[in-house]
Amino acid sequence: MELLAVVCLCLLTWSGTTFAAGNGPDVIKMVVKEGDDTILPCSLSTREDIVQKLFDWKRDGQKEVFLYDAGVTYGKDHPGQDEQFKQRVFHFPDQLQFGNASIVIRNTKVTDSGNYTCDFPRLQPRRRGLIELVVGAAPAPVTKILKVTEDGVVLQCEVRGASPKPDVKWQDSDGNVLRAEEPQVSERGGLYYVSLLTTVTKTSTNLFHCVSTQKDIGHRTEEEIYVPERLLEDKSCHEAPMFIGGVFTGIVIVAAVLSVLAAIYITIRRNKASGRLKTLGKRFWSDPVVESLHEGSGHKRNGVCNRESMKPLQNPEDVC
């Protein structure tokens, strides 16, 4: 691993920022993926020993990234390093004797993007280099079947937390771009969130791809999704739950109506029965035979049995 690091460092040094007396700073653009370690190259063309020299790295001319001063770096002995870069930026001590002032930034973040300067303020003439760093976040798309409609199956593709802003498209298995709705885009903290919908119908493979492209960082990623043929052929399948729900609702309503009608019917029958009993009672008490039986009972009022004041029989022998 040590040998590999040295080889990479040498390659970046030769292709990176090399200073020559009297020349202006070279501008280099570097593009890396978020989470990766990146080396910002900086060296003197004379390859002179800089162990006892001073070089200073800054971002956007203000943020202190890394400072080396004759063996002293940011830390307990030299405060001032920006919080964003603490414990994340390191130099290569064994390369100082060759005039190499390159640094490595561990676990790069999107917020690390910016213009970095490597400065030798005490050298005459003064040497300074400029590097434009672009840190990109390239999450893979997430796809799913959203719903089934009469026009086909609606697919959703989401790219969450990308930077720079991705170009998102739907394609079929042959690479043809599919018609889609207007993408929904939001931005939070420098990261982009994109959602794209398309409606598909049956194809030879029923395979579809969501492709996310970020040209600024030269990144392209895609996600494949398969749509079951039954969803594409039987468009009524999504209507079945609605139909079943409608039938069930209808049954409940009919049952409720029948219950109400039954209750009304029973009430009417009870009322009619009660009326019939009252009529029979009147007929019974007005019957001549019954009247004659009451005449000898002793319970008379003005010669007529007082039926209204009659009490329940307490003795079987009691009669009206």
PDB file of C-alpha atoms in Angstrom:
ATOM      1  CA  MET A   1       0.000   0.000   0.000  1.00  0.00           C
ATOM      2  CA  GLU A   2       2.902   2.349   0.771  1.00  0.00           C
ATOM      3  CA  LEU A   3       4.446   1.723  -2.635  1.00  0.00           C
ATOM      4  CA  LEU A   4       1.122   2.307  -4.360  1.00  0.00           C
ATOM      5  CA  ALA A   5       0.652   5.608  -2.540  1.00  0.00           C
ATOM      6  CA  VAL A   6       4.085   6.802  -3.598  1.00  0.00           C
ATOM      7  CA  VAL A   7       3.468   5.816  -7.226  1.00  0.00           C
ATOM      8  CA  CYS A   8       0.115   7.633  -7.266  1.00  0.00           C
ATOM      9  CA  LEU A   9       1.682  10.641  -5.630  1.00  0.00           C
ATOM     10  CA  CYS A  10       4.446  10.801  -8.221  1.00  0.00           C
ATOM     11  CA  LEU A  11       1.966  10.550 -11.060  1.00  0.00           C
ATOM     12  CA  LEU A  12      -0.178  13.326  -9.614  1.00  0.00           C
ATOM     13  CA  THR A  13       2.869  15.476  -8.957  1.00  0.00           C
ATOM     14  CA  TRP A  14       4.085  15.288 -12.514  1.00  0.00           C
ATOM     15  CA  SER A  15       0.605  15.902 -13.929  1.00  0.00           C
ATOM     16  CA  GLY A  16      -0.333  18.421 -11.250  1.00  0.00           C
ATOM     17  CA  THR A  17       0.816  21.858 -10.211  1.00  0.00           C
ATOM     18  CA  THR A  18       4.508  22.399 -10.784  1.00  0.00           C
ATOM     19  CA  PHE A  19       5.924  25.843 -10.213  1.00  0.00           C
ATOM     20  CA  ALA A  20       8.648  27.481 -12.275  1.00  0.00           C
ATOM     21  CA  ALA A  21      10.253  30.822 -11.496  1.00  0.00           C
ATOM     22  CA  GLY A  22       8.612  33.760 -13.190  1.00  0.00           C
ATOM     23  CA  ASN A  23       5.531  31.820 -14.322  1.00  0.00           C
ATOM     24  CA  GLY A  24       1.975  32.441 -13.144  1.00  0.00           C
ATOM     25  CA  PRO A  25       0.023  29.731 -11.372  1.00  0.00           C
ATOM     26  CA  ASP A  26      -1.270  26.796 -13.369  1.00  0.00           C
ATOM     27  CA  VAL A  27      -4.972  26.097 -12.918  1.00  0.00           C
ATOM     28  CA  ILE A  28      -5.969  22.466 -12.616  1.00  0.00           C
ATOM     29  CA  LYS A  29      -9.491  21.104 -12.362  1.00  0.00           C
ATOM     30  CA  MET A  30      -9.920  17.934 -10.364  1.00  0.00           C
ATOM     31  CA  VAL A  31     -13.138  15.957 -10.104  1.00  0.00           C
ATOM     32  CA  VAL A  32     -13.625  13.305  -7.427  1.00  0.00           C
ATOM     33  CA  LYS A  33     -16.470  11.294  -5.989  1.00  0.00           C
ATOM     34  CA  GLU A  34     -17.761  12.068  -2.520  1.00  0.00           C
ATOM     35  CA  GLY A  35     -16.281   9.767   0.089  1.00  0.00           C
ATOM     36  CA  ASP A  36     -13.049   9.160  -1.801  1.00  0.00           C
ATOM     37  CA  ASP A  37      -9.623  10.373  -0.718  1.00  0.00           C
ATOM     38  CA  THR A  38      -8.050  12.880  -3.079  1.00  0.00           C
ATOM     39  CA  ILE A  39      -4.536  14.229  -3.481  1.00  0.00           C
ATOM     40  CA  LEU A  40      -4.089  17.895  -4.323  1.00  0.00           C
ATOM     41  CA  PRO A  41      -0.723  18.042  -6.116  1.00  0.00           C
ATOM     42  CA  CYS A  42       1.809  20.820  -5.570  1.00  0.00           C
ATOM     43  CA  SER A  43       5.602  20.783  -6.100  1.00  0.00           C
ATOM     44  CA  LEU A  44       8.527  22.968  -7.095  1.00  0.00           C
ATOM     45  CA  SER A  45       9.997  22.418 -10.520  1.00  0.00           C
ATOM     46  CA  THR A  46      13.470  22.734  -9.006  1.00  0.00           C
ATOM     47  CA  ARG A  47      12.687  19.780  -6.729  1.00  0.00           C
ATOM     48  CA  GLU A  48      14.575  21.591  -3.999  1.00  0.00           C
ATOM     49  CA  ASP A  49      14.329  20.470  -0.396  1.00  0.00           C
ATOM     50  CA  ILE A  50      11.439  22.254   1.366  1.00  0.00           C
ATOM     51  CA  VAL A  51      11.786  20.580   4.754  1.00  0.00           C
ATOM     52  CA  GLN A  52      12.742  23.932   6.308  1.00  0.00           C
ATOM     53  CA  LYS A  53      10.407  25.989   4.113  1.00  0.00           C
ATOM     54  CA  LEU A  54       6.849  27.235   4.600  1.00  0.00           C
ATOM     55  CA  PHE A  55       3.878  26.415   2.378  1.00  0.00           C
ATOM     56  CA  ASP A  56       0.232  27.231   2.985  1.00  0.00           C
ATOM     57  CA  TRP A  57      -2.934  25.674   1.538  1.00  0.00           C
ATOM     58  CA  LYS A  58      -6.161  27.681   1.521  1.00  0.00           C
ATOM     59  CA  ARG A  59      -9.594  27.242   0.007  1.00  0.00           C
ATOM     60  CA  ASP A  60     -11.339  30.133  -1.733  1.00  0.00           C
ATOM     61  CA  GLY A  61      -8.637  32.443  -0.384  1.00  0.00           C
ATOM     62  CA  GLN A  62      -9.982  32.336   3.180  1.00  0.00           C
ATOM     63  CA  LYS A  63     -10.362  28.914   4.763  1.00  0.00           C
ATOM     64  CA  GLU A  64      -7.131  27.545   6.217  1.00  0.00           C
ATOM     65  CA  VAL A  65      -6.727  24.019   4.887  1.00  0.00           C
ATOM     66  CA  PHE A  66      -3.152  23.104   5.805  1.00  0.00           C
ATOM     67  CA  LEU A  67      -0.012  24.916   6.897  1.00  0.00           C
ATOM     68  CA  TYR A  68       3.540  23.569   7.038  1.00  0.00           C
ATOM     69  CA  ASP A  69       6.291  25.690   8.560  1.00  0.00           C
ATOM     70  CA  ALA A  70       9.695  24.009   8.890  1.00  0.00           C
ATOM     71  CA  GLY A  71       8.286  20.855  10.463  1.00  0.00           C
ATOM     72  CA  VAL A  72       5.384  22.478  12.320  1.00  0.00           C
ATOM     73  CA  THR A  73       1.832  21.836  11.082  1.00  0.00           C
ATOM     74  CA  TYR A  74      -1.641  22.707  12.282  1.00  0.00           C
ATOM     75  CA  GLY A  75      -2.394  21.199  15.655  1.00  0.00           C
ATOM     76  CA  LYS A  76      -1.439  21.908  19.247  1.00  0.00           C
ATOM     77  CA  ASP A  77       1.643  23.901  18.208  1.00  0.00           C
ATOM     78  CA  HIS A  78      -0.079  25.903  15.494  1.00  0.00           C
ATOM     79  CA  PRO A  79      -3.839  26.605  15.811  1.00  0.00           C
ATOM     80  CA  GLY A  80      -5.938  28.186  13.074  1.00  0.00           C
ATOM     81  CA  GLN A  81      -6.961  25.325  10.806  1.00  0.00           C
ATOM     82  CA  ASP A  82     -10.586  25.480   9.668  1.00  0.00           C
ATOM     83  CA  GLU A  83     -12.841  23.014  11.518  1.00  0.00           C
ATOM     84  CA  GLN A  84     -13.925  21.499   8.225  1.00  0.00           C
ATOM     85  CA  PHE A  85     -10.440  20.140   7.543  1.00  0.00           C
ATOM     86  CA  LYS A  86      -9.262  19.099  10.998  1.00  0.00           C
ATOM     87  CA  GLN A  87      -8.045  15.500  11.146  1.00  0.00           C
ATOM     88  CA  ARG A  88      -8.781  15.133   7.425  1.00  0.00           C
ATOM     89  CA  VAL A  89      -5.823  16.786   5.677  1.00  0.00           C
ATOM     90  CA  PHE A  90      -2.279  15.414   5.672  1.00  0.00           C
ATOM     91  CA  HIS A  91       0.991  16.013   3.813  1.00  0.00           C
ATOM     92  CA  PHE A  92       3.762  13.634   2.744  1.00  0.00           C
ATOM     93  CA  PRO A  93       6.774  14.164   5.025  1.00  0.00           C
ATOM     94  CA  ASP A  94       9.045  11.801   3.055  1.00  0.00           C
ATOM     95  CA  GLN A  95       8.403  13.806  -0.125  1.00  0.00           C
ATOM     96  CA  LEU A  96       9.396  17.226   1.225  1.00  0.00           C
ATOM     97  CA  GLN A  97      13.041  16.678   0.349  1.00  0.00           C
ATOM     98  CA  PHE A  98      11.984  16.472  -3.298  1.00  0.00           C
ATOM     99  CA  GLY A  99      10.109  19.765  -3.212  1.00  0.00           C
ATOM    100  CA  ASN A 100       6.696  18.089  -2.983  1.00  0.00           C
ATOM    101  CA  ALA A 101       4.079  20.007  -0.979  1.00  0.00           C
ATOM    102  CA  SER A 102       1.079  17.919  -2.034  1.00  0.00           C
ATOM    103  CA  ILE A 103      -1.666  17.155   0.479  1.00  0.00           C
ATOM    104  CA  VAL A 104      -4.355  14.494   0.740  1.00  0.00           C
ATOM    105  CA  ILE A 105      -7.931  15.160   1.843  1.00  0.00           C
ATOM    106  CA  ARG A 106      -9.563  12.121   3.413  1.00  0.00           C
ATOM    107  CA  ASN A 107     -13.225  11.223   2.906  1.00  0.00           C
ATOM    108  CA  THR A 108     -14.042  14.146   0.622  1.00  0.00           C
ATOM    109  CA  LYS A 109     -17.394  15.884   0.953  1.00  0.00           C
ATOM    110  CA  VAL A 110     -19.449  17.954  -1.456  1.00  0.00           C
ATOM    111  CA  THR A 111     -18.740  20.965   0.741  1.00  0.00           C
ATOM    112  CA  ASP A 112     -15.013  20.524   0.047  1.00  0.00           C
ATOM    113  CA  SER A 113     -15.558  21.757  -3.503  1.00  0.00           C
ATOM    114  CA  GLY A 114     -13.831  25.044  -4.260  1.00  0.00           C
ATOM    115  CA  ASN A 115     -10.617  26.733  -5.409  1.00  0.00           C
ATOM    116  CA  TYR A 116      -7.494  25.678  -3.511  1.00  0.00           C
ATOM    117  CA  THR A 117      -4.201  27.566  -3.505  1.00  0.00           C
ATOM    118  CA  CYS A 118      -0.795  26.165  -2.661  1.00  0.00           C
ATOM    119  CA  ASP A 119       1.412  29.106  -1.645  1.00  0.00           C
ATOM    120  CA  PHE A 120       5.141  29.515  -0.853  1.00  0.00           C
ATOM    121  CA  PRO A 121       5.044  33.062   0.553  1.00  0.00           C
ATOM    122  CA  ARG A 122       8.725  33.223   1.541  1.00  0.00           C
ATOM    123  CA  LEU A 123      10.201  32.104  -1.735  1.00  0.00           C
ATOM    124  CA  GLN A 124      11.504  34.644  -4.203  1.00  0.00           C
ATOM    125  CA  PRO A 125       9.900  34.918  -6.583  1.00  0.00           C
ATOM    126  CA  ARG A 126       6.752  33.864  -4.754  1.00  0.00           C
ATOM    127  CA  ARG A 127       5.247  30.591  -5.964  1.00  0.00           C
ATOM    128  CA  ARG A 128       1.524  29.885  -5.945  1.00  0.00           C
ATOM    129  CA  GLY A 129      -0.630  27.227  -7.581  1.00  0.00           C
ATOM    130  CA  LEU A 130      -4.386  26.979  -8.093  1.00  0.00           C
ATOM    131  CA  ILE A 131      -6.535  23.845  -8.125  1.00  0.00           C
ATOM    132  CA  GLU A 132     -10.273  23.748  -8.713  1.00  0.00           C
ATOM    133  CA  LEU A 133     -11.722  20.823  -6.816  1.00  0.00           C
ATOM    134  CA  VAL A 134     -15.157  19.461  -7.651  1.00  0.00           C
ATOM    135  CA  VAL A 135     -16.522  16.825  -5.272  1.00  0.00           C
ATOM    136  CA  GLY A 136     -19.527  15.062  -6.701  1.00  0.00           C
ATOM    137  CA  ALA A 137     -22.148  12.961  -4.992  1.00  0.00           C
ATOM    138  CA  ALA A 138     -23.431  10.277  -7.319  1.00  0.00           C
ATOM    139  CA  PRO A 139     -26.039   8.099  -5.600  1.00  0.00           C
ATOM    140  CA  ALA A 140     -27.621   5.294  -7.591  1.00  0.00           C
ATOM    141  CA  PRO A 141     -31.218   5.813  -8.749  1.00  0.00           C
ATOM    142  CA  VAL A 142     -34.040   4.115  -6.846  1.00  0.00           C
ATOM    143  CA  THR A 143     -36.900   2.743  -8.952  1.00  0.00           C
ATOM    144  CA  LYS A 144     -40.319   1.318  -8.138  1.00  0.00           C
ATOM    145  CA  ILE A 145     -43.752   0.571  -9.580  1.00  0.00           C
ATOM    146  CA  LEU A 146     -45.964   3.399  -8.393  1.00  0.00           C
ATOM    147  CA  LYS A 147     -49.401   2.376  -9.696  1.00  0.00           C
ATOM    148  CA  VAL A 148     -51.366   0.812 -12.554  1.00  0.00           C
ATOM    149  CA  THR A 149     -53.669   2.925 -14.709  1.00  0.00           C
ATOM    150  CA  GLU A 150     -55.729   2.457 -17.845  1.00  0.00           C
ATOM    151  CA  ASP A 151     -52.821   3.885 -19.845  1.00  0.00           C
ATOM    152  CA  GLY A 152     -50.230   1.498 -18.412  1.00  0.00           C
ATOM    153  CA  VAL A 153     -47.902   1.060 -15.451  1.00  0.00           C
ATOM    154  CA  VAL A 154     -46.507   4.189 -13.798  1.00  0.00           C
ATOM    155  CA  LEU A 155     -42.844   3.917 -12.800  1.00  0.00           C
ATOM    156  CA  GLN A 156     -41.011   6.251 -10.437  1.00  0.00           C
ATOM    157  CA  CYS A 157     -37.291   6.960 -10.370  1.00  0.00           C
ATOM    158  CA  GLU A 158     -35.667   8.920  -7.545  1.00  0.00           C
ATOM    159  CA  VAL A 159     -32.109  10.233  -7.289  1.00  0.00           C
ATOM    160  CA  ARG A 160     -31.489  11.448  -3.747  1.00  0.00           C
ATOM    161  CA  GLY A 161     -28.684  13.729  -2.653  1.00  0.00           C
ATOM    162  CA  ALA A 162     -26.749  14.167  -5.906  1.00  0.00           C
ATOM    163  CA  SER A 163     -24.239  16.874  -6.753  1.00  0.00           C
ATOM    164  CA  PRO A 164     -23.874  18.382  -9.250  1.00  0.00           C
ATOM    165  CA  LYS A 165     -27.476  18.299 -10.485  1.00  0.00           C
ATOM    166  CA  PRO A 166     -28.077  15.068 -12.420  1.00  0.00           C
ATOM    167  CA  ASP A 167     -29.872  14.641 -15.723  1.00  0.00           C
ATOM    168  CA  VAL A 168     -32.394  11.826 -15.170  1.00  0.00           C
ATOM    169  CA  LYS A 169     -34.069   9.875 -17.979  1.00  0.00           C
ATOM    170  CA  TRP A 170     -36.137   6.719 -18.446  1.00  0.00           C
ATOM    171  CA  GLN A 171     -35.096   4.265 -21.178  1.00  0.00           C
ATOM    172  CA  ASP A 172     -36.377   0.939 -22.463  1.00  0.00           C
ATOM    173  CA  SER A 173     -34.162  -2.135 -22.818  1.00  0.00           C
ATOM    174  CA  ASP A 174     -33.057  -0.946 -26.286  1.00  0.00           C
ATOM    175  CA  GLY A 175     -31.833   2.381 -24.933  1.00  0.00           C
ATOM    176  CA  ASN A 176     -34.677   4.440 -26.352  1.00  0.00           C
ATOM    177  CA  VAL A 177     -35.572   7.449 -24.207  1.00  0.00           C
ATOM    178  CA  LEU A 178     -39.158   7.224 -22.925  1.00  0.00           C
ATOM    179  CA  ARG A 179     -41.592  10.056 -22.593  1.00  0.00           C
ATOM    180  CA  ALA A 180     -41.875  11.184 -18.999  1.00  0.00           C
ATOM    181  CA  GLU A 181     -43.477  13.831 -16.872  1.00  0.00           C
ATOM    182  CA  GLU A 182     -41.655  16.989 -15.891  1.00  0.00           C
ATOM    183  CA  PRO A 183     -39.041  16.035 -13.272  1.00  0.00           C
ATOM    184  CA  GLN A 184     -39.602  17.227  -9.719  1.00  0.00           C
ATOM    185  CA  VAL A 185     -36.357  18.787  -8.449  1.00  0.00           C
ATOM    186  CA  SER A 186     -35.471  20.127  -5.012  1.00  0.00           C
ATOM    187  CA  GLU A 187     -32.157  21.299  -3.541  1.00  0.00           C
ATOM    188  CA  ARG A 188     -31.056  21.029   0.081  1.00  0.00           C
ATOM    189  CA  GLY A 189     -27.599  21.867   1.342  1.00  0.00           C
ATOM    190  CA  GLY A 190     -26.053  21.791  -2.100  1.00  0.00           C
ATOM    191  CA  LEU A 191     -27.502  18.347  -2.859  1.00  0.00           C
ATOM    192  CA  TYR A 192     -30.186  17.693  -5.460  1.00  0.00           C
ATOM    193  CA  TYR A 193     -33.198  15.414  -5.149  1.00  0.00           C
ATOM    194  CA  VAL A 194     -34.890  14.425  -8.410  1.00  0.00           C
ATOM    195  CA  SER A 195     -38.061  12.403  -9.007  1.00  0.00           C
ATOM    196  CA  LEU A 196     -39.185  11.341 -12.496  1.00  0.00           C
ATOM    197  CA  LEU A 197     -42.373   9.482 -13.513  1.00  0.00           C
ATOM    198  CA  THR A 198     -43.112   7.634 -16.729  1.00  0.00           C
ATOM    199  CA  THR A 199     -45.952   5.402 -17.921  1.00  0.00           C
ATOM    200  CA  VAL A 200     -44.939   2.209 -19.728  1.00  0.00           C
ATOM    201  CA  THR A 201     -46.730  -0.460 -21.723  1.00  0.00           C
ATOM    202  CA  LYS A 202     -45.819  -3.991 -22.715  1.00  0.00           C
ATOM    203  CA  THR A 203     -42.494  -4.506 -24.539  1.00  0.00           C
ATOM    204  CA  SER A 204     -40.509  -7.534 -25.627  1.00  0.00           C
ATOM    205  CA  THR A 205     -38.616  -7.618 -22.333  1.00  0.00           C
ATOM    206  CA  ASN A 206     -40.669  -5.445 -19.952  1.00  0.00           C
ATOM    207  CA  LEU A 207     -37.326  -4.137 -18.677  1.00  0.00           C
ATOM    208  CA  PHE A 208     -36.830  -0.420 -18.115  1.00  0.00           C
ATOM    209  CA  HIS A 209     -33.855   1.659 -16.999  1.00  0.00           C
ATOM    210  CA  CYS A 210     -33.566   4.884 -15.047  1.00  0.00           C
ATOM    211  CA  VAL A 211     -30.337   6.633 -16.046  1.00  0.00           C
ATOM    212  CA  SER A 212     -28.703   9.418 -14.021  1.00  0.00           C
ATOM    213  CA  THR A 213     -25.951  11.394 -15.748  1.00  0.00           C
ATOM    214  CA  GLN A 214     -23.658  14.031 -14.217  1.00  0.00           C
ATOM    215  CA  LYS A 215     -21.535  15.417 -17.032  1.00  0.00           C
ATOM    216  CA  ASP A 216     -19.581  17.772 -14.789  1.00  0.00           C
ATOM    217  CA  ILE A 217     -17.994  14.857 -12.985  1.00  0.00           C
ATOM    218  CA  GLY A 218     -18.178  12.390 -15.859  1.00  0.00           C
ATOM    219  CA  HIS A 219     -20.459  10.044 -13.963  1.00  0.00           C
ATOM    220  CA  ARG A 220     -23.295   7.873 -15.218  1.00  0.00           C
ATOM    221  CA  THR A 221     -25.287   5.338 -13.247  1.00  0.00           C
ATOM    222  CA  GLU A 222     -28.506   3.460 -13.885  1.00  0.00           C
ATOM    223  CA  GLU A 223     -31.008   1.171 -12.237  1.00  0.00           C
ATOM    224  CA  GLU A 224     -33.095  -1.513 -13.961  1.00  0.00           C
ATOM    225  CA  ILE A 225     -36.651  -2.505 -13.115  1.00  0.00           C
ATOM    226  CA  TYR A 226     -38.808  -5.363 -14.435  1.00  0.00           C
ATOM    227  CA  VAL A 227     -42.563  -4.940 -14.770  1.00  0.00           C
ATOM    228  CA  PRO A 228     -44.554  -8.211 -14.467  1.00  0.00           C
ATOM    229  CA  GLU A 229     -46.466  -8.986 -17.642  1.00  0.00           C
ATOM    230  CA  ARG A 230     -49.730  -9.487 -15.790  1.00  0.00           C
ATOM    231  CA  LEU A 231     -49.704  -5.804 -14.816  1.00  0.00           C
ATOM    232  CA  LEU A 232     -49.180  -4.729 -18.410  1.00  0.00           C
ATOM    233  CA  GLU A 233     -51.729  -7.114 -19.957  1.00  0.00           C
ATOM    234  CA  ASP A 234     -54.605  -7.013 -17.433  1.00  0.00           C
ATOM    235  CA  LYS A 235     -55.295  -3.354 -16.813  1.00  0.00           C
ATOM    236  CA  SER A 236     -58.468  -4.303 -14.962  1.00  0.00           C
ATOM    237  CA  CYS A 237     -56.465  -5.891 -12.160  1.00  0.00           C
ATOM    238  CA  HIS A 238     -56.174  -2.579 -10.429  1.00  0.00           C
ATOM    239  CA  GLU A 239     -59.938  -2.133 -10.721  1.00  0.00           C
ATOM    240  CA  ALA A 240     -60.694  -5.452  -8.977  1.00  0.00           C
ATOM    241  CA  PRO A 241     -60.222  -4.111  -5.449  1.00  0.00           C
ATOM    242  CA  MET A 242     -62.534  -1.220  -6.273  1.00  0.00           C
ATOM    243  CA  PHE A 243     -65.149  -3.602  -7.707  1.00  0.00           C
ATOM    244  CA  ILE A 244     -64.962  -5.915  -4.705  1.00  0.00           C
ATOM    245  CA  GLY A 245     -65.155  -2.932  -2.386  1.00  0.00           C
ATOM    246  CA  GLY A 246     -68.227  -1.647  -4.265  1.00  0.00           C
ATOM    247  CA  VAL A 247     -69.989  -5.005  -4.068  1.00  0.00           C
ATOM    248  CA  PHE A 248     -69.264  -5.291  -0.354  1.00  0.00           C
ATOM    249  CA  THR A 249     -70.554  -1.782   0.260  1.00  0.00           C
ATOM    250  CA  GLY A 250     -73.721  -2.563  -1.703  1.00  0.00           C
ATOM    251  CA  ILE A 251     -74.329  -5.710   0.339  1.00  0.00           C
ATOM    252  CA  VAL A 252     -73.949  -3.775   3.579  1.00  0.00           C
ATOM    253  CA  ILE A 253     -76.409  -1.114   2.414  1.00  0.00           C
ATOM    254  CA  VAL A 254     -78.985  -3.679   1.296  1.00  0.00           C
ATOM    255  CA  ALA A 255     -78.640  -5.544   4.599  1.00  0.00           C
ATOM    256  CA  ALA A 256     -79.146  -2.323   6.514  1.00  0.00           C
ATOM    257  CA  VAL A 257     -82.259  -1.439   4.507  1.00  0.00           C
ATOM    258  CA  LEU A 258     -83.702  -4.926   5.008  1.00  0.00           C
ATOM    259  CA  SER A 259     -83.043  -4.698   8.756  1.00  0.00           C
ATOM    260  CA  VAL A 260     -84.917  -1.400   8.942  1.00  0.00           C
ATOM    261  CA  LEU A 261     -87.829  -2.783   6.918  1.00  0.00           C
ATOM    262  CA  ALA A 262     -87.946  -5.893   9.132  1.00  0.00           C
ATOM    263  CA  ALA A 263     -88.034  -3.748  12.261  1.00  0.00           C
ATOM    264  CA  ILE A 264     -90.850  -1.639  10.809  1.00  0.00           C
ATOM    265  CA  TYR A 265     -92.781  -4.768   9.818  1.00  0.00           C
ATOM    266  CA  ILE A 266     -92.430  -6.320  13.276  1.00  0.00           C
ATOM    267  CA  THR A 267     -93.532  -3.082  14.913  1.00  0.00           C
ATOM    268  CA  ILE A 268     -96.602  -2.875  12.689  1.00  0.00           C
ATOM    269  CA  ARG A 269     -97.510  -6.499  13.396  1.00  0.00           C
ATOM    270  CA  ARG A 270     -97.157  -5.935  17.124  1.00  0.00           C
ATOM    271  CA  ASN A 271     -99.364  -2.842  16.956  1.00  0.00           C
ATOM    272  CA  LYS A 272    -101.989  -4.715  14.952  1.00  0.00           C
ATOM    273  CA  ALA A 273    -101.897  -7.615  17.418  1.00  0.00           C
ATOM    274  CA  SER A 274    -102.311  -5.242  20.329  1.00  0.00           C
ATOM    275  CA  GLY A 275    -105.270  -3.605  18.614  1.00  0.00           C
ATOM    276  CA  ARG A 276    -106.875  -6.948  17.997  1.00  0.00           C
ATOM    277  CA  LEU A 277    -106.500  -7.912  21.648  1.00  0.00           C
ATOM    278  CA  LYS A 278    -108.153  -4.685  22.750  1.00  0.00           C
ATOM    279  CA  THR A 279    -111.037  -5.282  20.342  1.00  0.00           C
ATOM    280  CA  LEU A 280    -111.468  -8.853  21.566  1.00  0.00           C
ATOM    281  CA  GLY A 281    -111.451  -7.644  25.158  1.00  0.00           C
ATOM    282  CA  LYS A 282    -114.203  -5.177  24.501  1.00  0.00           C
ATOM    283  CA  ARG A 283    -116.237  -7.804  22.723  1.00  0.00           C
ATOM    284  CA  PHE A 284    -115.677 -10.227  25.578  1.00  0.00           C
ATOM    285  CA  TRP A 285    -116.817  -7.859  28.288  1.00  0.00           C
ATOM    286  CA  SER A 286    -119.856  -6.769  26.280  1.00  0.00           C
ATOM    287  CA  ASP A 287    -120.996 -10.361  25.739  1.00  0.00           C
ATOM    288  CA  PRO A 288    -124.408 -10.991  27.457  1.00  0.00           C
ATOM    289  CA  VAL A 289    -123.243 -14.243  28.991  1.00  0.00           C
ATOM    290  CA  VAL A 290    -120.238 -12.581  30.584  1.00  0.00           C
ATOM    291  CA  GLU A 291    -122.439  -9.756  31.800  1.00  0.00           C
ATOM    292  CA  SER A 292    -124.849 -12.232  33.439  1.00  0.00           C
ATOM    293  CA  LEU A 293    -121.967 -13.984  35.168  1.00  0.00           C
ATOM    294  CA  HIS A 294    -120.790 -10.708  36.639  1.00  0.00           C
ATOM    295  CA  GLU A 295    -124.215  -9.797  38.000  1.00  0.00           C
ATOM    296  CA  GLY A 296    -123.898 -12.311  40.843  1.00  0.00           C
ATOM    297  CA  SER A 297    -120.299 -11.646  41.681  1.00  0.00           C
ATOM    298  CA  GLY A 298    -120.924  -8.792  44.061  1.00  0.00           C
ATOM    299  CA  HIS A 299    -118.508  -6.518  42.200  1.00  0.00           C
ATOM    300  CA  LYS A 300    -120.987  -4.200  40.647  1.00  0.00           C
ATOM    301  CA  ARG A 301    -121.325  -0.522  40.372  1.00  0.00           C
ATOM    302  CA  ASN A 302    -124.847   0.658  39.592  1.00  0.00           C
ATOM    303  CA  GLY A 303    -125.758  -2.840  38.498  1.00  0.00           C
ATOM    304  CA  VAL A 304    -122.701  -3.216  36.196  1.00  0.00           C
ATOM    305  CA  CYS A 305    -119.473  -5.041  36.969  1.00  0.00           C
ATOM    306  CA  ASN A 306    -116.722  -2.491  37.511  1.00  0.00           C
ATOM    307  CA  ARG A 307    -114.156  -4.006  35.107  1.00  0.00           C
ATOM    308  CA  GLU A 308    -111.955  -0.937  35.094  1.00  0.00           C
ATOM    309  CA  SER A 309    -111.337  -1.137  38.855  1.00  0.00           C
ATOM    310  CA  MET A 310    -110.797  -4.850  38.922  1.00  0.00           C
ATOM    311  CA  LYS A 311    -107.608  -6.022  40.529  1.00  0.00           C
ATOM    312  CA  PRO A 312    -105.674  -9.220  39.820  1.00  0.00           C
ATOM    313  CA  LEU A 313    -107.313 -12.228  41.480  1.00  0.00           C
ATOM    314  CA  GLN A 314    -105.717 -12.978  44.817  1.00  0.00           C
ATOM    315  CA  ASN A 315    -107.925 -16.110  45.395  1.00  0.00           C
ATOM    316  CA  PRO A 316    -108.928 -18.542  42.719  1.00  0.00           C
ATOM    317  CA  GLU A 317    -112.454 -18.474  44.092  1.00  0.00           C
ATOM    318  CA  ASP A 318    -112.765 -14.710  43.573  1.00  0.00           C
ATOM    319  CA  VAL A 319    -114.753 -13.799  40.490  1.00  0.00           C
ATOM    320  CA  CYS A 320    -116.241 -10.618  39.205  1.00  0.00           C
TER     321      CYS A 320
END
